[in-house]
Coordinates of C-alpha atoms in Angstrom, one line a residue:
Chain M
M1 CA 92.2 76.3 86.9
V2 CA 89.0 76.4 85.8
S3 CA 88.4 76.2 81.8
I4 CA 85.7 78.6 80.1
R5 CA 84.8 78.0 76.6
E6 CA 83.2 81.3 75.6
V7 CA 80.3 80.4 73.5
G8 CA 79.6 84.3 72.2
P9 CA 80.2 83.8 68.8
R10 CA 78.5 80.9 68.4
D11 CA 75.5 80.3 70.6
G12 CA 75.5 84.4 71.4
L13 CA 75.7 85.4 67.9
Q14 CA 72.5 82.7 67.1
N15 CA 70.5 83.9 69.1
E16 CA 70.6 87.8 68.3
A17 CA 69.5 89.8 65.3
P18 CA 72.2 88.9 63.1
V19 CA 74.9 90.9 62.5
P20 CA 77.3 91.5 59.4
T21 CA 80.4 89.0 58.8
D22 CA 82.6 91.7 59.6
A23 CA 82.0 92.2 63.2
K24 CA 81.5 88.4 63.9
V25 CA 85.2 88.4 63.0
R26 CA 86.3 91.4 65.1
L27 CA 84.2 89.9 68.3
L28 CA 85.9 86.1 67.7
D29 CA 89.3 88.3 66.9
A30 CA 88.6 89.9 70.2
L31 CA 87.7 87.2 72.1
S32 CA 91.0 85.3 71.0
A33 CA 93.2 87.8 72.6
T34 CA 92.1 87.5 75.8
G35 CA 93.5 84.4 77.3
V36 CA 90.5 82.4 76.9
R37 CA 91.3 79.1 76.1
R38 CA 88.3 77.8 74.5
I39 CA 85.8 79.4 71.8
E40 CA 82.4 77.8 70.5
A41 CA 83.4 80.2 67.1
V42 CA 80.4 78.6 64.8
S43 CA 77.5 77.0 64.0
F44 CA 77.1 74.6 60.3
V45 CA 73.2 74.4 60.3
H46 CA 71.3 74.7 57.2
P47 CA 71.5 78.7 56.4
K48 CA 67.4 79.3 56.2
A49 CA 66.8 77.4 59.8
I50 CA 69.2 79.8 61.3
P51 CA 70.4 82.7 58.6
Q52 CA 73.0 84.3 61.2
M53 CA 75.4 81.4 61.1
A54 CA 74.9 81.4 57.1
D55 CA 78.1 82.8 56.8
A56 CA 80.1 80.4 59.0
D57 CA 82.5 79.6 56.7
E58 CA 83.8 83.0 55.7
V59 CA 83.7 84.3 59.6
W60 CA 85.8 81.3 60.1
K61 CA 88.4 82.2 57.2
R62 CA 89.0 85.3 58.0
A63 CA 89.5 84.7 61.8
R64 CA 92.8 85.4 63.0
R65 CA 93.0 82.1 65.4
A66 CA 95.4 82.3 68.3
E67 CA 97.8 79.8 69.8
G68 CA 96.5 78.1 72.4
V69 CA 93.0 78.7 72.1
R70 CA 90.8 75.5 71.1
Y71 CA 88.1 76.8 68.3
S72 CA 85.2 74.7 68.1
A73 CA 82.2 74.2 66.1
L74 CA 78.2 73.0 66.6
V75 CA 77.4 70.8 63.5
P76 CA 73.0 69.7 63.4
N77 CA 74.3 66.4 61.7
L78 CA 76.5 64.3 59.3
R79 CA 76.2 67.4 56.8
G80 CA 76.8 69.8 58.8
A81 CA 79.8 68.1 60.2
D82 CA 81.1 67.5 57.2
R83 CA 81.0 71.0 56.5
A84 CA 83.2 71.6 60.1
L85 CA 85.7 69.1 59.1
A86 CA 86.3 70.4 55.1
A87 CA 86.5 73.9 57.0
G88 CA 89.4 72.5 59.7
F89 CA 87.8 72.3 62.5
T90 CA 88.7 68.9 64.7
E91 CA 86.3 69.9 67.8
L92 CA 82.7 69.4 66.8
E93 CA 79.6 69.5 69.4
V94 CA 76.3 68.0 68.8
V95 CA 73.0 69.1 70.4
V96 CA 70.1 66.4 71.9
S97 CA 67.6 67.4 73.9
A98 CA 66.7 65.1 77.2
S99 CA 63.2 66.1 76.8
D100 CA 61.5 64.3 73.9
T101 CA 59.0 67.2 73.6
H102 CA 62.0 70.3 73.6
N103 CA 63.6 67.5 70.9
R104 CA 61.0 67.6 69.0
R105 CA 59.8 70.8 68.9
N106 CA 63.7 71.7 67.9
V107 CA 64.6 69.3 64.8
N108 CA 61.0 67.6 65.1
R109 CA 62.0 63.9 66.2
S110 CA 62.6 62.1 69.2
T111 CA 65.4 62.1 71.7
E112 CA 66.1 58.4 70.5
D113 CA 66.0 59.1 67.5
S114 CA 68.7 61.9 67.4
L115 CA 70.5 59.5 69.3
T116 CA 70.9 56.5 66.7
D117 CA 71.6 59.7 64.4
I118 CA 74.8 60.6 66.7
T119 CA 76.1 57.5 66.5
A120 CA 76.6 57.8 63.4
L121 CA 77.8 61.0 63.2
I122 CA 80.3 60.5 66.1
Q123 CA 81.4 56.8 64.1
A124 CA 82.0 59.6 60.7
V125 CA 83.7 62.6 62.7
H126 CA 86.1 60.1 64.5
A127 CA 86.5 58.3 60.9
A128 CA 87.7 61.7 59.8
G129 CA 89.9 62.4 63.2
G130 CA 87.7 64.7 64.8
T131 CA 86.5 64.2 68.6
V132 CA 82.1 65.2 69.1
E133 CA 81.1 66.6 71.8
V134 CA 77.5 65.7 73.2
I135 CA 76.0 68.8 74.8
V136 CA 72.5 66.8 77.0
A137 CA 69.6 69.8 76.0
T138 CA 67.2 70.6 78.8
S139 CA 69.4 69.1 80.8
F140 CA 67.8 70.7 84.5
G141 CA 64.4 71.2 82.8
C142 CA 62.0 71.4 79.9
P143 CA 59.9 74.5 79.3
Y144 CA 57.2 72.3 78.2
E145 CA 57.4 69.0 80.0
G146 CA 58.8 70.5 83.1
D147 CA 61.2 68.6 85.6
V148 CA 63.8 66.0 83.8
A149 CA 65.0 62.9 85.6
P150 CA 68.1 63.2 86.3
A151 CA 68.2 59.4 85.6
R152 CA 66.7 60.4 82.2
V153 CA 70.0 62.7 81.2
A154 CA 72.6 60.1 83.2
G155 CA 70.6 57.2 80.4
I156 CA 71.6 59.9 77.5
V157 CA 75.3 59.8 78.9
E158 CA 75.6 56.0 79.4
R159 CA 74.9 55.7 75.9
V160 CA 76.8 58.7 73.9
L161 CA 79.8 57.1 76.0
G162 CA 79.3 53.9 75.0
D163 CA 79.2 55.5 71.4
G164 CA 82.4 57.0 71.9
A165 CA 81.5 60.9 72.7
D166 CA 84.7 62.8 73.7
R167 CA 82.9 64.8 76.3
V168 CA 79.4 65.7 77.5
A169 CA 77.9 69.2 78.4
F170 CA 74.7 69.9 80.0
G171 CA 73.1 72.6 78.7
D172 CA 70.1 74.7 81.4
T173 CA 68.4 75.7 77.7
T174 CA 65.6 77.5 79.6
G175 CA 67.4 78.6 82.9
M176 CA 65.5 76.2 84.3
G177 CA 68.8 75.3 87.0
T178 CA 69.2 75.8 90.3
P179 CA 71.4 75.1 93.2
R180 CA 69.7 72.1 94.0
R181 CA 69.1 70.6 90.4
V182 CA 73.1 71.2 89.5
R183 CA 73.6 68.7 92.8
E184 CA 71.2 66.2 91.4
L185 CA 71.9 66.2 88.0
L186 CA 75.9 66.0 88.9
A187 CA 75.1 62.9 91.1
A188 CA 73.4 61.3 88.7
V189 CA 75.9 61.7 86.1
D190 CA 79.0 60.9 88.3
Q191 CA 77.6 57.3 88.5
V192 CA 77.9 57.0 84.4
R193 CA 80.3 59.1 83.1
G194 CA 83.8 57.5 84.2
A195 CA 87.0 59.8 83.6
A196 CA 84.4 61.7 80.5
P197 CA 85.2 65.3 81.7
V198 CA 81.9 67.3 82.3
L199 CA 81.1 70.9 80.8
L200 CA 78.1 72.5 82.3
H201 CA 76.5 75.4 80.3
F202 CA 74.0 77.9 82.2
H203 CA 71.5 80.7 81.3
N204 CA 70.9 83.3 83.9
T205 CA 66.8 83.5 83.2
R206 CA 66.1 83.2 86.9
G207 CA 69.6 84.9 88.3
T208 CA 70.9 81.5 89.7
G209 CA 73.7 81.3 87.2
L210 CA 76.6 81.9 89.5
A211 CA 74.9 80.3 92.6
N212 CA 74.4 77.4 90.2
I213 CA 78.3 76.9 89.1
L214 CA 79.8 77.8 92.2
T215 CA 77.8 74.6 93.5
A216 CA 79.4 72.9 90.7
L217 CA 82.7 74.3 91.6
E218 CA 82.0 72.7 95.1
L219 CA 81.3 69.4 93.3
G220 CA 84.5 69.4 91.4
V221 CA 83.6 70.8 88.1
T222 CA 86.3 72.3 86.5
E223 CA 84.6 73.5 82.8
F224 CA 82.0 76.1 82.0
D225 CA 80.2 77.7 79.3
A226 CA 79.8 81.3 79.2
S227 CA 78.9 83.8 76.3
V228 CA 81.1 87.4 76.6
G229 CA 78.3 90.0 77.7
G230 CA 75.2 87.3 78.2
L231 CA 74.9 87.2 74.6
G232 CA 72.1 85.5 72.9
G233 CA 69.7 83.1 74.5
C234 CA 67.2 79.9 73.0
P235 CA 65.3 81.0 69.8
Y236 CA 63.5 77.3 70.3
A237 CA 62.7 77.9 74.4
P238 CA 60.0 80.5 75.2
G239 CA 61.2 82.7 78.0
A240 CA 64.7 82.0 77.9
S241 CA 66.8 84.6 78.6
G242 CA 70.8 85.0 77.4
N243 CA 73.6 83.3 78.9
V244 CA 75.8 83.7 82.0
A245 CA 77.9 86.4 81.2
T246 CA 81.7 85.3 80.8
E247 CA 82.8 88.2 82.7
E248 CA 80.5 87.8 85.4
V249 CA 81.8 84.3 85.6
V250 CA 85.5 85.1 85.6
H251 CA 85.2 88.1 87.4
M252 CA 83.4 85.7 90.5
L253 CA 86.3 83.1 89.6
H254 CA 89.6 85.8 90.0
D255 CA 88.0 87.1 93.1
M256 CA 87.8 83.4 94.6
G257 CA 91.4 82.9 93.5
I258 CA 90.5 80.6 90.8
D259 CA 92.8 81.0 87.7
T260 CA 91.1 80.9 83.7
G261 CA 94.1 82.7 81.8
I262 CA 91.5 85.3 80.7
D263 CA 92.3 89.1 81.3
L264 CA 89.2 90.6 82.6
E265 CA 90.0 93.7 80.7
R266 CA 90.4 92.8 77.6
L267 CA 87.0 90.7 78.0
L268 CA 85.5 93.7 79.1
E269 CA 86.7 94.8 76.1
A270 CA 85.1 92.0 73.9
A271 CA 82.0 92.5 75.6
A272 CA 81.5 96.3 75.0
L273 CA 81.8 95.2 71.2
A274 CA 79.3 92.7 71.8
E275 CA 77.1 95.2 72.8
K276 CA 77.7 97.7 70.1
M277 CA 76.9 95.6 67.3
T278 CA 74.0 93.7 68.9
G279 CA 72.6 97.4 69.8
R280 CA 70.9 96.7 72.7
E281 CA 72.0 96.7 76.4
L282 CA 73.6 93.4 77.6
P283 CA 72.4 91.3 80.6
S284 CA 75.8 91.7 81.9
G285 CA 76.4 93.4 85.4
V286 CA 79.8 93.8 85.7
L287 CA 80.1 95.3 81.5
R288 CA 77.4 97.7 83.1
A289 CA 79.5 98.3 86.6
G290 CA 83.1 97.4 85.9
P291 CA 84.9 94.7 88.3
R292 CA 84.1 95.1 92.0
T293 CA 88.0 96.2 92.0
R294 CA 87.5 99.4 90.1
L295 CA 86.9 101.9 92.1
T296 CA 85.4 105.4 92.0
A297 CA 87.0 109.1 92.3
Q298 CA 86.4 110.1 95.7
Chain N
M1 CA 63.3 78.5 107.7
V2 CA 64.6 81.4 106.1
S3 CA 63.8 84.6 107.3
I4 CA 62.9 87.2 104.3
R5 CA 63.1 91.1 105.1
E6 CA 61.5 92.6 102.2
V7 CA 62.9 96.0 101.8
G8 CA 61.1 97.3 98.3
P9 CA 58.7 99.7 100.4
R10 CA 61.8 101.5 101.6
D11 CA 65.5 100.5 100.4
G12 CA 63.5 99.9 97.4
L13 CA 61.4 103.3 96.4
Q14 CA 63.7 105.3 98.3
N15 CA 66.2 104.6 94.9
E16 CA 63.8 105.0 92.3
A17 CA 62.2 108.1 90.9
P18 CA 59.3 109.0 93.5
V19 CA 55.7 107.3 93.2
P20 CA 52.9 108.7 94.8
T21 CA 51.1 107.7 98.3
D22 CA 48.7 106.0 97.2
A23 CA 50.9 103.5 95.5
K24 CA 53.2 103.4 98.0
V25 CA 50.0 102.1 99.8
R26 CA 49.4 99.5 97.5
L27 CA 52.3 98.6 97.4
L28 CA 53.0 97.8 101.2
D29 CA 49.4 96.0 101.2
A30 CA 50.3 94.2 98.3
L31 CA 53.8 92.4 100.0
S32 CA 51.7 92.3 104.0
A33 CA 49.5 89.8 101.2
T34 CA 52.3 87.4 100.5
G35 CA 53.2 85.9 103.9
V36 CA 55.9 87.5 103.8
R37 CA 56.9 88.4 108.1
R38 CA 58.8 91.4 107.9
I39 CA 58.8 94.4 105.7
E40 CA 60.9 97.6 105.8
A41 CA 58.5 99.8 105.7
V42 CA 59.8 103.1 105.5
S43 CA 62.0 105.9 106.7
F44 CA 62.2 108.7 108.5
V45 CA 64.6 111.1 106.5
H46 CA 64.5 114.7 105.9
P47 CA 62.0 115.3 103.4
K48 CA 64.5 117.4 101.2
A49 CA 67.8 115.3 101.3
I50 CA 65.1 112.2 100.0
P51 CA 62.2 113.6 98.5
Q52 CA 61.0 110.0 98.1
M53 CA 60.4 109.4 101.7
A54 CA 58.4 112.9 102.6
D55 CA 54.7 110.7 102.9
A56 CA 56.4 108.3 105.6
D57 CA 54.0 109.3 108.0
E58 CA 50.9 109.0 105.8
V59 CA 52.0 105.9 103.8
W60 CA 52.0 104.0 107.6
K61 CA 49.4 105.4 108.2
R62 CA 47.1 104.3 105.6
A63 CA 49.0 101.3 105.6
R64 CA 46.8 97.6 106.0
R65 CA 49.2 96.2 108.6
A66 CA 49.0 92.4 108.7
E67 CA 49.2 90.0 111.6
G68 CA 51.9 88.4 112.1
V69 CA 54.3 90.4 110.0
R70 CA 56.8 92.7 111.8
Y71 CA 57.0 96.0 110.1
S72 CA 60.8 98.1 110.3
A73 CA 61.8 101.8 109.9
L74 CA 65.1 103.4 109.1
V75 CA 65.9 106.1 110.7
P76 CA 69.2 108.5 110.7
N77 CA 69.1 110.1 113.8
L78 CA 67.6 111.2 116.8
R79 CA 65.0 113.3 115.4
G80 CA 63.8 110.4 113.0
A81 CA 63.4 107.8 115.8
D82 CA 61.4 110.1 117.1
R83 CA 59.0 110.4 114.5
A84 CA 59.2 106.4 114.4
L85 CA 58.4 105.9 117.7
A86 CA 55.7 108.4 117.4
A87 CA 54.4 106.7 114.1
G88 CA 54.0 103.5 115.7
F89 CA 57.0 101.5 114.7
T90 CA 59.2 99.5 117.5
E91 CA 61.7 97.7 115.5
L92 CA 64.4 100.8 114.0
E93 CA 67.5 100.6 112.1
V94 CA 70.4 102.8 111.0
V95 CA 72.8 102.6 108.7
V96 CA 76.3 103.3 109.2
S97 CA 79.4 102.9 106.7
A98 CA 82.4 100.1 107.7
S99 CA 84.5 102.9 105.3
D100 CA 84.8 106.0 106.5
T101 CA 85.3 107.8 103.1
H102 CA 81.5 106.0 102.2
N103 CA 80.0 107.9 105.6
R104 CA 81.3 110.6 104.7
R105 CA 80.2 111.0 101.6
N106 CA 76.7 109.7 103.1
V107 CA 75.9 111.5 106.8
N108 CA 79.2 113.8 106.3
R109 CA 80.9 112.9 109.7
S110 CA 83.5 109.7 110.3
T111 CA 82.1 106.0 110.6
E112 CA 83.8 106.8 114.4
D113 CA 81.3 109.9 114.5
S114 CA 78.4 108.1 113.6
L115 CA 78.9 105.2 115.8
T116 CA 78.7 108.1 119.0
D117 CA 75.2 109.4 117.7
I118 CA 74.4 105.7 117.5
T119 CA 74.8 104.9 121.3
A120 CA 72.7 107.4 122.1
L121 CA 70.4 106.9 119.8
I122 CA 70.2 103.3 120.9
Q123 CA 69.7 104.3 124.3
A124 CA 66.8 106.8 123.2
V125 CA 65.2 103.6 121.5
H126 CA 65.4 101.8 124.4
A127 CA 64.2 104.0 126.9
A128 CA 60.8 104.3 124.6
G129 CA 60.5 100.4 124.5
G130 CA 62.0 99.7 120.5
T131 CA 64.5 98.2 119.3
V132 CA 67.6 98.9 117.7
E133 CA 69.3 97.2 114.2
V134 CA 71.9 99.2 112.9
I135 CA 73.5 98.1 109.5
V136 CA 77.0 98.1 108.5
A137 CA 77.1 99.9 104.7
T138 CA 79.8 98.9 102.8
S139 CA 80.6 95.5 104.7
F140 CA 81.8 93.9 101.5
G141 CA 83.4 96.7 100.1
C142 CA 83.5 100.2 99.3
P143 CA 83.3 102.0 95.9
Y144 CA 86.2 104.4 96.9
E145 CA 88.2 103.0 99.0
G146 CA 88.1 99.3 97.7
D147 CA 88.4 96.6 100.2
V148 CA 87.3 97.0 103.1
A149 CA 89.1 94.7 105.9
P150 CA 86.7 92.2 107.7
A151 CA 88.4 93.2 111.0
R152 CA 86.7 96.6 110.7
V153 CA 83.5 95.3 110.2
A154 CA 83.8 92.9 113.3
G155 CA 85.0 95.8 115.6
I156 CA 82.2 97.8 114.5
V157 CA 80.0 95.0 115.4
E158 CA 81.6 94.5 118.7
R159 CA 81.2 97.7 119.6
V160 CA 77.6 98.3 118.8
L161 CA 76.7 95.4 120.5
G162 CA 78.9 96.5 123.2
D163 CA 76.1 99.5 123.0
G164 CA 73.4 97.8 123.0
A165 CA 72.8 97.0 119.5
D166 CA 69.3 94.8 119.0
R167 CA 70.4 92.8 115.5
V168 CA 73.0 93.7 113.1
A169 CA 72.7 93.6 109.7
F170 CA 75.5 93.7 106.8
G171 CA 75.2 95.7 103.4
D172 CA 76.8 94.8 100.2
T173 CA 76.2 98.6 99.3
T174 CA 77.5 98.2 96.1
G175 CA 77.1 95.2 95.2
M176 CA 80.6 94.5 95.3
G177 CA 79.6 91.5 97.4
T178 CA 81.1 87.8 96.4
P179 CA 80.9 84.4 97.8
R180 CA 84.5 84.5 99.3
R181 CA 84.0 88.0 100.9
V182 CA 81.0 86.7 102.5
R183 CA 83.1 83.6 103.8
E184 CA 85.5 86.2 104.9
L185 CA 83.4 88.2 106.6
L186 CA 81.4 85.6 108.2
A187 CA 84.3 84.5 110.1
A188 CA 85.2 88.1 111.6
V189 CA 81.7 88.3 112.4
D190 CA 81.4 85.3 114.2
Q191 CA 83.9 85.8 116.3
V192 CA 82.5 88.8 118.2
R193 CA 78.7 88.4 118.1
G194 CA 78.2 86.2 120.3
A195 CA 74.5 85.3 120.3
A196 CA 73.3 88.3 117.7
P197 CA 71.6 87.3 114.8
V198 CA 73.1 88.3 111.1
L199 CA 71.2 89.5 108.4
L200 CA 72.7 89.9 105.1
H201 CA 71.7 92.6 102.6
F202 CA 72.9 91.9 98.9
H203 CA 72.6 94.0 95.8
N204 CA 72.9 92.3 92.6
T205 CA 75.3 94.7 90.6
R206 CA 77.7 92.2 89.5
G207 CA 75.5 88.5 89.0
T208 CA 76.5 87.7 92.6
G209 CA 73.6 88.2 94.2
L210 CA 72.2 84.5 95.2
A211 CA 75.9 82.9 95.1
N212 CA 76.1 84.9 98.0
I213 CA 73.1 84.0 99.2
L214 CA 73.9 80.3 99.0
T215 CA 77.5 80.7 100.3
A216 CA 76.0 82.3 103.8
L217 CA 73.3 80.0 103.7
E218 CA 75.9 77.3 103.7
L219 CA 77.6 79.4 106.7
G220 CA 74.1 79.2 109.0
V221 CA 72.8 82.5 107.5
T222 CA 69.2 82.8 107.8
E223 CA 68.0 85.9 107.7
F224 CA 68.1 88.4 104.1
D225 CA 67.4 91.7 103.0
A226 CA 65.7 91.4 99.4
S227 CA 63.4 93.9 96.9
V228 CA 60.4 92.9 95.1
G229 CA 61.2 92.8 91.7
G230 CA 65.0 93.9 92.3
L231 CA 63.7 97.4 93.2
G232 CA 65.8 100.0 94.0
G233 CA 69.8 101.0 94.0
C234 CA 72.1 103.4 96.1
P235 CA 72.0 107.2 95.0
Y236 CA 75.2 107.7 96.9
A237 CA 76.9 105.2 95.3
P238 CA 78.1 105.1 91.8
G239 CA 77.3 102.3 89.5
A240 CA 74.9 100.8 92.3
S241 CA 72.6 98.6 90.7
G242 CA 68.5 97.4 92.3
N243 CA 68.9 94.9 95.6
V244 CA 68.5 91.3 95.1
A245 CA 65.0 90.7 93.8
T246 CA 63.0 88.8 96.0
E247 CA 60.8 86.7 93.7
E248 CA 64.5 85.1 92.6
V249 CA 65.5 84.6 96.3
V250 CA 62.3 83.1 97.2
H251 CA 62.3 80.7 93.9
M252 CA 65.7 79.5 94.6
L253 CA 65.0 78.7 98.2
H254 CA 61.3 77.0 97.6
D255 CA 63.5 74.9 95.1
M256 CA 66.0 73.9 97.8
G257 CA 63.0 73.1 100.2
I258 CA 63.9 75.9 102.2
D259 CA 60.7 77.6 103.4
T260 CA 60.2 81.5 103.9
G261 CA 56.0 81.5 104.0
I262 CA 55.9 83.4 101.1
D263 CA 53.4 82.9 98.8
L264 CA 55.7 82.9 95.3
E265 CA 52.6 84.3 92.8
R266 CA 51.2 86.7 94.9
L267 CA 54.9 88.1 95.4
L268 CA 55.1 87.7 91.6
E269 CA 51.9 90.1 91.9
A270 CA 53.6 92.7 94.4
A271 CA 56.6 92.6 91.8
A272 CA 54.1 93.3 88.9
L273 CA 52.3 96.0 90.4
A274 CA 55.9 97.5 91.2
E275 CA 57.4 97.2 88.0
K276 CA 54.4 99.3 86.8
M277 CA 54.7 102.1 89.1
T278 CA 57.7 102.3 89.0
G279 CA 57.7 102.8 84.9
R280 CA 60.9 100.9 83.9
E281 CA 61.4 97.3 83.1
L282 CA 62.9 96.1 86.7
P283 CA 65.9 93.6 86.8
S284 CA 64.2 90.3 88.0
G285 CA 64.2 87.1 85.8
V286 CA 61.3 84.9 87.8
L287 CA 59.0 87.9 87.4
R288 CA 60.7 88.4 83.4
A289 CA 60.2 84.5 82.9
G290 CA 58.3 83.2 85.7
P291 CA 59.4 79.9 88.0
R292 CA 61.2 77.2 86.9
T293 CA 57.8 75.8 87.3
R294 CA 55.4 77.5 84.9
L295 CA 55.5 75.5 81.9
T296 CA 54.6 76.1 78.4
A297 CA 51.9 75.0 76.7
Q298 CA 53.3 72.7 73.5

């Protein structure tokens, strides 16, 4: 069993041209009906910084939440955490970049300063009964600094787990991940993570998305982010393309006999919906060609 | 060391809208200067069947052949083999589909009948001093029949090697290959191939191209086809998209410390040329985003 977290509604749509609230609710509802167990639903960020998520409260209020699905929200800071908790979320995510330059370009402060903020955020969220996942961006490389030492990422993991973080995730923010980098990162992180699960988030910028996931699977990782239709990218990172497409991940895993709980046909319907609402051809081979089991009439 | 055979000039361009002879020669020359050791240069097919290759003789006559590069030509039959040999090729390739339905749709005869033709072709080419590689198409699945039993592919390998074929290759004609199918096929083929090398040819139709190559590498395969810029597809197979892009393969391999002899920057120049001549955006992430080592100014 592999646990996929669907990030299209948040990470995906946040990095596309804005779509109407109605469409976001429809996409969330379609995804909730696929059998996926985890969905990153919205982010509570400042509407001036990210207008795509200005209607997060309304989207979440109107979404039909499915039994057995864990919904999470991304928050940039304490104020966002308060909004997420008030909206009823208990699973919160916060991002910090392993690369100092990327962190400064993203939130105008050093990695160290962000980590200090995160310490306080974890305490506040825990006090309110929620959990916090720390997502380490640029874990596989930084578009400004180049390679990021796995030891640096491991140091961040050690610190945030010490601060009480409930989970850690690793973002391949601009698609610099490769099988080699996956191996090297996991080796370093395994030294410090204790029993904390690892979730990996890949972009398919350079074609290595599924190769990275395959490598991580062989090393025992069982949690992955993916974005329906390959929605999204990264607005702060030049040259970034979309997240790995959920249906491509599920298609490969199911063929390997690995269950995800997801109905691929329903997922493809959601991907078609996502494509329609963005108005652009999404980078998903399985959406385009169909699963390998879909035969052509002779 | 991994041996890449660049198939863009033949398999790639054969499945794009026709481009002028000049452009084909320029692409071949650009590829010959990348350090790649093998190039599938042209095919000698009937110009009415495949107008894209009608100028094969002229392209080949005008191309600047580089020292140390092995050039090969695809031929459909004895007549094509005669033309290829007359043009000076010594490495010939011939295709047969493992799936009977696909073979019939492709060349209007059964797999069995094609194998009989290939027996005669091998004899004729050997008599003229050339070598023959048999490419088994639909080795990882057929768009009409679905899964193709690895034992069926292995049976074809056994037969053509018995008939004197010098090499065998396996085509993922419509991108139905997955890590699982690669494992299963190689296990079956390893039973019968003896010392004959195995070359794998993947399409990235469903995102698994590099994951398939990674799996094959782990199983000891060291020869792969790839197409510059991801040029090409398959005209006989609905839903097929382009070959795995050479620069994506090389980018991943070099990051793993595996040499290919190829200069990635020169290859990217050739990919840009390929994109320009087709007039469409080619499906190559590394062409789009650049290698992971190409940093953004801060």
